[in-house]
GROMACS .gro file of C-alpha atoms in nm:
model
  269
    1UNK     CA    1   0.000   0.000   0.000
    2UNK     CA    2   0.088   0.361   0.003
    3UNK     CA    3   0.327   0.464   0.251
    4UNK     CA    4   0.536   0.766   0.172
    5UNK     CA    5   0.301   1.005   0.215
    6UNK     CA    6  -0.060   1.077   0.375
    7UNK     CA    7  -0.280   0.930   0.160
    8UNK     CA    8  -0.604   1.151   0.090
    9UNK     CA    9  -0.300   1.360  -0.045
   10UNK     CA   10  -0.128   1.060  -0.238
   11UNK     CA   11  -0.458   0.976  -0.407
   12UNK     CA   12  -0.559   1.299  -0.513
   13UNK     CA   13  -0.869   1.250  -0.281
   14UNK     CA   14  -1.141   1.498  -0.272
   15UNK     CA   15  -1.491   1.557  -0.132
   16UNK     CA   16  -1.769   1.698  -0.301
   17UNK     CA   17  -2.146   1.767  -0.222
   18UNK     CA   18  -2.324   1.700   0.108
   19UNK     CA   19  -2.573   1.466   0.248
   20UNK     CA   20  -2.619   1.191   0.523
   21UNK     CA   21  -2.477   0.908   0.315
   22UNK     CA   22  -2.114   0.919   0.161
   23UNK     CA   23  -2.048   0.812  -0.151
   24UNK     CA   24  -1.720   0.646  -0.267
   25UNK     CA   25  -1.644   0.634  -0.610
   26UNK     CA   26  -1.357   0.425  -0.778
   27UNK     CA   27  -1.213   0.398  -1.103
   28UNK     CA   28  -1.115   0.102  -1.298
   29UNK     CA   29  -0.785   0.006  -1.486
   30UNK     CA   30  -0.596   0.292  -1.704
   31UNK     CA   31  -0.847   0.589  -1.575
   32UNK     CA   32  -0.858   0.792  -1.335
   33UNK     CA   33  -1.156   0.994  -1.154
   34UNK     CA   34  -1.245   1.237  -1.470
   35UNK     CA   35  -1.446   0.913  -1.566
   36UNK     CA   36  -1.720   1.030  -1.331
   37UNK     CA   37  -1.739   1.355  -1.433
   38UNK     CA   38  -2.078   1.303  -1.612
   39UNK     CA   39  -2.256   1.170  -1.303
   40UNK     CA   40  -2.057   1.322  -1.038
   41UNK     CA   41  -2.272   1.697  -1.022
   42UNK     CA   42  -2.597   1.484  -0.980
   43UNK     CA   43  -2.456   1.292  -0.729
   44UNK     CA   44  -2.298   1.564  -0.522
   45UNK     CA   45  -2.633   1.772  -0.477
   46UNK     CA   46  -2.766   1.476  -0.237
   47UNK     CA   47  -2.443   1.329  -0.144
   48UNK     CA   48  -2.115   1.367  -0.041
   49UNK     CA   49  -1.892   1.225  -0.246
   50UNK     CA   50  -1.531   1.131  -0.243
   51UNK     CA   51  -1.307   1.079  -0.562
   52UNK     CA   52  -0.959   0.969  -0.578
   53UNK     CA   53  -0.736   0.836  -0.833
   54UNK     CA   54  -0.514   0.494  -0.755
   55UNK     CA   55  -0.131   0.499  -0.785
   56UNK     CA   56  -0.124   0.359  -1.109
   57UNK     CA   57  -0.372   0.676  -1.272
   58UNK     CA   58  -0.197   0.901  -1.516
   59UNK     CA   59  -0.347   1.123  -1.295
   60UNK     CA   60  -0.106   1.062  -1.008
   61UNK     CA   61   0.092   1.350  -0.868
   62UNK     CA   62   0.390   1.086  -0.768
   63UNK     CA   63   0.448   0.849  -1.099
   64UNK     CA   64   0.678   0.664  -0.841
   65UNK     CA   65   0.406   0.538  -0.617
   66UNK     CA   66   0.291   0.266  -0.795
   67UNK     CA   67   0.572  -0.020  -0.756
   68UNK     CA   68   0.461  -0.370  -0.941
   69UNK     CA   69   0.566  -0.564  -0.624
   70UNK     CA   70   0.399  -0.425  -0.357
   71UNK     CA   71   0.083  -0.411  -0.611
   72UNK     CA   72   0.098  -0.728  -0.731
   73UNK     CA   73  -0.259  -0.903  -0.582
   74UNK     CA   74  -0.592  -0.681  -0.549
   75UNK     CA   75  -0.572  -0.711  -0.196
   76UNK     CA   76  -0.275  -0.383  -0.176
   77UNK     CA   77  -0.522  -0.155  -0.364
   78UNK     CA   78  -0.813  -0.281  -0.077
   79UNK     CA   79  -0.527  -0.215   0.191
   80UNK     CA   80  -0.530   0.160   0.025
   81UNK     CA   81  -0.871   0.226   0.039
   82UNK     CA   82  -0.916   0.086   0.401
   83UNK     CA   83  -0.649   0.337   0.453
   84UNK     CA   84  -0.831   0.581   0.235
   85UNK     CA   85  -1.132   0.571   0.379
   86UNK     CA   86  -1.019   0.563   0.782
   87UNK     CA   87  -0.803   0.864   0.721
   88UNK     CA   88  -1.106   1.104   0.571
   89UNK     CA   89  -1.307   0.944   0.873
   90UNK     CA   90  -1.546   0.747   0.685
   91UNK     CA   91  -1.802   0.517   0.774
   92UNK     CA   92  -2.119   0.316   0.641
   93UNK     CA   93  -2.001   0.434   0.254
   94UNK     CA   94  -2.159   0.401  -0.043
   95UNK     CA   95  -1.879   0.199  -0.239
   96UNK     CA   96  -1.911   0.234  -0.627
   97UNK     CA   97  -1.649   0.016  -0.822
   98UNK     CA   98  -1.597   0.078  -1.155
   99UNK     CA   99  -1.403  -0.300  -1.323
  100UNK     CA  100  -1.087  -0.375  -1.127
  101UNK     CA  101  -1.220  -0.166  -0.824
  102UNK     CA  102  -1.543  -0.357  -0.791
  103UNK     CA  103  -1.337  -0.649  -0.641
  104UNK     CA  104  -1.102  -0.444  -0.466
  105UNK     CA  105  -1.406  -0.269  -0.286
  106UNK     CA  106  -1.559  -0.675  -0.258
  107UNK     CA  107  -1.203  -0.725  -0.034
  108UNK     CA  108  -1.184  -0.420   0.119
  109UNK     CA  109  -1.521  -0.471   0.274
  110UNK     CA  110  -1.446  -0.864   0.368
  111UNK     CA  111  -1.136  -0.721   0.593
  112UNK     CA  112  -1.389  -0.421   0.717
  113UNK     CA  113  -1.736  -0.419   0.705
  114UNK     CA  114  -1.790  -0.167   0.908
  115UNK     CA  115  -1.663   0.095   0.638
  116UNK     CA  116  -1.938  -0.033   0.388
  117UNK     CA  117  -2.265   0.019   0.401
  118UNK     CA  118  -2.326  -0.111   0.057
  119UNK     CA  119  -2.135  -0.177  -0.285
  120UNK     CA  120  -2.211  -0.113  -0.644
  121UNK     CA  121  -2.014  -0.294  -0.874
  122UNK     CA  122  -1.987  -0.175  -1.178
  123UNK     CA  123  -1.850  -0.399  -1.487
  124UNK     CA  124  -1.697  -0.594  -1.181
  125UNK     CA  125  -1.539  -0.925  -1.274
  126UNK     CA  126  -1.371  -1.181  -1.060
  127UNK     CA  127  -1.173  -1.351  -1.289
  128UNK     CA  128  -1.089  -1.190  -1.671
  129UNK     CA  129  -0.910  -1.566  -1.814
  130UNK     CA  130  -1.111  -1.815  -1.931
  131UNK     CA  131  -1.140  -2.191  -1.809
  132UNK     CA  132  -1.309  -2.460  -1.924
  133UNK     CA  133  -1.611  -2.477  -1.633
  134UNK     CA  134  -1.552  -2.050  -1.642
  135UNK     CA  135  -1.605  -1.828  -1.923
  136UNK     CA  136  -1.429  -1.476  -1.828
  137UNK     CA  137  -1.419  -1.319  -2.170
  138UNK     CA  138  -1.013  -1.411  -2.261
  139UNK     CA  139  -0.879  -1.691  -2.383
  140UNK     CA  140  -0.514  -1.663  -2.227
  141UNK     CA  141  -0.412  -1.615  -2.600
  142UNK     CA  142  -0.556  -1.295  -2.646
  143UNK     CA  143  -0.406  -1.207  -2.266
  144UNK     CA  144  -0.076  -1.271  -2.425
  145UNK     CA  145  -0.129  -1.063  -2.720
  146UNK     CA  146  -0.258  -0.759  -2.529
  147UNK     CA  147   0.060  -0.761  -2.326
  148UNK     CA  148   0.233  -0.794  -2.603
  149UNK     CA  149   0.073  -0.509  -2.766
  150UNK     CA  150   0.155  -0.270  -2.439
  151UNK     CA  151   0.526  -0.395  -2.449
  152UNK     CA  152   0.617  -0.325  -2.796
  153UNK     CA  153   0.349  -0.083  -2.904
  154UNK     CA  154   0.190   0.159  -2.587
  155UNK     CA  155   0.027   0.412  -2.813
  156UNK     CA  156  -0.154   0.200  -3.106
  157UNK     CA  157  -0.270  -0.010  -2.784
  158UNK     CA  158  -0.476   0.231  -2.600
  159UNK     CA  159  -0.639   0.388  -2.888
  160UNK     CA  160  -0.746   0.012  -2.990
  161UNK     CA  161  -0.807  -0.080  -2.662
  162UNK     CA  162  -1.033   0.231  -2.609
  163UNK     CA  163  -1.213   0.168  -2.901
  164UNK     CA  164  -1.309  -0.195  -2.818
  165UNK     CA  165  -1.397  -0.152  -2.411
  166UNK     CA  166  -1.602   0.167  -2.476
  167UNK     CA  167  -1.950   0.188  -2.684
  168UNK     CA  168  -1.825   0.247  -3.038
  169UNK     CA  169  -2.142   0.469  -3.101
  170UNK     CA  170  -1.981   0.764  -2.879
  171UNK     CA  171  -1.635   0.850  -2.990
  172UNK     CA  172  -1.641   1.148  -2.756
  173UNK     CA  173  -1.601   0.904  -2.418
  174UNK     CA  174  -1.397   0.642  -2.650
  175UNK     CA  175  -1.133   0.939  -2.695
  176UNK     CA  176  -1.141   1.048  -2.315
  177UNK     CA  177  -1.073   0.694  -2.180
  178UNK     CA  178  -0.769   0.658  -2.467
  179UNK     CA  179  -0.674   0.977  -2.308
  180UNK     CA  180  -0.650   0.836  -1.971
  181UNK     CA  181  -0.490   0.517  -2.083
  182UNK     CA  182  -0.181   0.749  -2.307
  183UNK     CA  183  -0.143   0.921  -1.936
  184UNK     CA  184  -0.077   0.605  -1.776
  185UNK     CA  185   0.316   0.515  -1.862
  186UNK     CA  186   0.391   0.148  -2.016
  187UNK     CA  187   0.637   0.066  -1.754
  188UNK     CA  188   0.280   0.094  -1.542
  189UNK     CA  189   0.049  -0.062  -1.784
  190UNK     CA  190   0.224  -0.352  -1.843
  191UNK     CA  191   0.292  -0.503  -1.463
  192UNK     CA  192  -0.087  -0.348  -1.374
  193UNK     CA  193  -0.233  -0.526  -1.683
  194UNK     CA  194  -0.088  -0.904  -1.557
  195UNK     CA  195  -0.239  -0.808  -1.211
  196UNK     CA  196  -0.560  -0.749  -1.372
  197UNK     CA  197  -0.602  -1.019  -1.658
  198UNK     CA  198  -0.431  -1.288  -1.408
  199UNK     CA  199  -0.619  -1.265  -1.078
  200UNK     CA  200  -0.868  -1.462  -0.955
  201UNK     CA  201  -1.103  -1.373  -0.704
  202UNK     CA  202  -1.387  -1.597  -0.751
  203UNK     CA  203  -1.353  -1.742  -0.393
  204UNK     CA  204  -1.442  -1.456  -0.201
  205UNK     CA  205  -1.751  -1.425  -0.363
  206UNK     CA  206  -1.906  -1.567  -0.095
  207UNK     CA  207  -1.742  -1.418   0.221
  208UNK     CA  208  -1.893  -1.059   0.077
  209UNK     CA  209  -2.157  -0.956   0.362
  210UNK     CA  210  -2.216  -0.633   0.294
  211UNK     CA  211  -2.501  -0.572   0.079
  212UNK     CA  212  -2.401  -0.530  -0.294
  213UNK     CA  213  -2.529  -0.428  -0.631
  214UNK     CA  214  -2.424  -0.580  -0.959
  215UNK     CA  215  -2.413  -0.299  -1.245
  216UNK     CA  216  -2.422  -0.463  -1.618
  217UNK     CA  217  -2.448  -0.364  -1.972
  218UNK     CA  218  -2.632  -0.562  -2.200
  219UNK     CA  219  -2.315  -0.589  -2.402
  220UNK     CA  220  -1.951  -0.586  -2.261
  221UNK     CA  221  -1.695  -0.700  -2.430
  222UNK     CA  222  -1.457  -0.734  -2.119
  223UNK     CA  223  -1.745  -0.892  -1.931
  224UNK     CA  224  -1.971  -1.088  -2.057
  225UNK     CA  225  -2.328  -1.209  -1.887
  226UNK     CA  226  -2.185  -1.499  -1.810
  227UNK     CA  227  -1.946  -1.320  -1.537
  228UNK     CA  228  -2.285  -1.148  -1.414
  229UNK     CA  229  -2.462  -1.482  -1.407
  230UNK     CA  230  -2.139  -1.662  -1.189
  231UNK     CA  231  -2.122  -1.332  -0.963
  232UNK     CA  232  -2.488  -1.381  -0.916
  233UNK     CA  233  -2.465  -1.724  -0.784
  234UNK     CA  234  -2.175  -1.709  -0.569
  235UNK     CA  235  -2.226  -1.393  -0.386
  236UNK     CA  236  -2.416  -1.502  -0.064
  237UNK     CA  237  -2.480  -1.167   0.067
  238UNK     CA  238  -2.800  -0.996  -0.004
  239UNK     CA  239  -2.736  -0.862  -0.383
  240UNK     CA  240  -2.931  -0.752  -0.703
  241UNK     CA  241  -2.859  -0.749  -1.083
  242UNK     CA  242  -2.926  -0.462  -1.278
  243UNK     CA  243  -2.885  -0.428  -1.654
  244UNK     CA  244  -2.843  -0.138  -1.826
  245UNK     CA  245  -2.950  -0.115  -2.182
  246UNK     CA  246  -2.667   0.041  -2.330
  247UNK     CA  247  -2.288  -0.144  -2.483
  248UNK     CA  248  -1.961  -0.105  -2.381
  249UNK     CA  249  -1.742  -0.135  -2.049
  250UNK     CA  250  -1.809   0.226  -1.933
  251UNK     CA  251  -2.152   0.315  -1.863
  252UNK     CA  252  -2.097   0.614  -1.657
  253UNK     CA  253  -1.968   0.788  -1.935
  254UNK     CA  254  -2.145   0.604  -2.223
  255UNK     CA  255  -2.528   0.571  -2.051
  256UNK     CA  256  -2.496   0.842  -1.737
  257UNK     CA  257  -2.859   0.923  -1.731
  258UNK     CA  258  -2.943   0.573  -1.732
  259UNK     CA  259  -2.664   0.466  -1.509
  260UNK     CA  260  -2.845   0.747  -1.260
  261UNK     CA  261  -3.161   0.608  -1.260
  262UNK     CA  262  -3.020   0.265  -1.153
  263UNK     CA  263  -2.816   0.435  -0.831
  264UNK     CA  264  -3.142   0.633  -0.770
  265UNK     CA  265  -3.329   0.308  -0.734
  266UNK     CA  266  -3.069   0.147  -0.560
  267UNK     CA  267  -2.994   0.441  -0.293
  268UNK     CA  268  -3.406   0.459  -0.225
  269UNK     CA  269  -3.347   0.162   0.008
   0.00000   0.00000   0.00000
């Protein structure tokens, strides 16, 4: 985890809005927190709301806190927001995890509980590699040739990444994610990506107690229904799917209104 410095400063964290319930929102691989821009003014007039950007963002103010060792499992970025969330003296949070961060906010709540009050995870996926009783989305050769792609070519790799992962019907938020990605530096990308595409969380599925929402597109190319389906059946906590009717990996930037609607619902508990 993050050590060298305090980390609300570290992680660019800041609050926003007011309300009675906190709002936590997290960004996924290769953004940073610009990705909520689109829903973050609607949430902020009922809410506070904290945004941050991990170690490995683009966004981050010290390119030298992210270190491929000490990050190498999902459980140092849930060590970060425990940390995170303690030092802004937080409790009972709304967690919203957008991809990577929807299982870092699954083990961040298994280790404390009492910093959750309930999860949204958003394109969340516990295992990217397919197996043959699993499909994840990958076959490991297409893991190998996206490495290979951020080795040898960075730059023709985010804009074709961005272009697959985000609807292809809104070039505006395909260009702002390939953005984020260029800001992120290869020597990152690379060691973050093998973190990402090689994990497997799938068995602490069931040791997530605090109450959790699963946020879907119809269409995602990074993960597919059948990730919703096994999240659905493993997670014993109380949980509900929702499916929103757009494409693409990104629907807070691609489907905000809709994506809204579905946290309004949700947050009417």
């Amino acid at each position: 985890m993050v050590i060298q410095e305090y980390l609300p400063t570290a992680m660019n964290a800041k609050m926003v809005g007011s309300g009675e319930h906190t709002v936590v929102l997290a960004h996924g691989y290769g953004a940073d927190h610009s990705v909520w821009d689109k829903i973050l003014p609607h949430l902020a007039q009922n809410y506070q709301v904290l945004v941050f950007d991990w170690c490995f963002s683009g966004a981050a103010k010290d390119p030298n806190l992210y270190d491929s060792i000490r990050y190498g499992s999902y459980d140092d970025f849930a060590d970060d927001l425990i940390g995170l969330v303690d030092e802004m003296e937080l409790k009972s949070t709304v967690f919203i995890g957008h991809s990577m961060s929807g299982m870092v906010g699954c083990i961040a709540s298994i280790k404390r509980p009492d910093l959750f009050q309930r999860l949204l995870l958003v394109g969340a996926t516990p295992r990217l590699a397919n197996l043959e009783d699993y499909e994840g989305g990958f076959e490991m050769s297409e893991i190998d040739q996206i490495f290979f792609d951020i080795e040898h070519n960075y730059e023709k790799w985010t804009t074709s990444f961005a272009s697959l992962v985000v609807d292809s019907t809104d070039p505006l938020s395909t260009q702002k994610f390939e953005h984020c990605l260029k800001r992120m530096r290869p020597e990152v990308a690379l060691p973050l990506a093998k973190t990402v595409f090689l994990g497997d969380y799938r068995d602490i599925l069931d040791k997530v107690i605090v109450p959790c929402d699963i946020i879907q597109t119809r269409n995602d190319v990074v993960v597919p229904n059948s990730v919703t389906e096994f999240m659905n059946s493993k997670i014993k906590g109380k949980h509900e799917v929702h499916i929103i009717d757009t494409d693409g990996h990104f629907p807070q930037l691609t489907a905000p209104l809709e994506f809204l609607e579905v946290f309004d619902r949700i947050m009417d508990f």
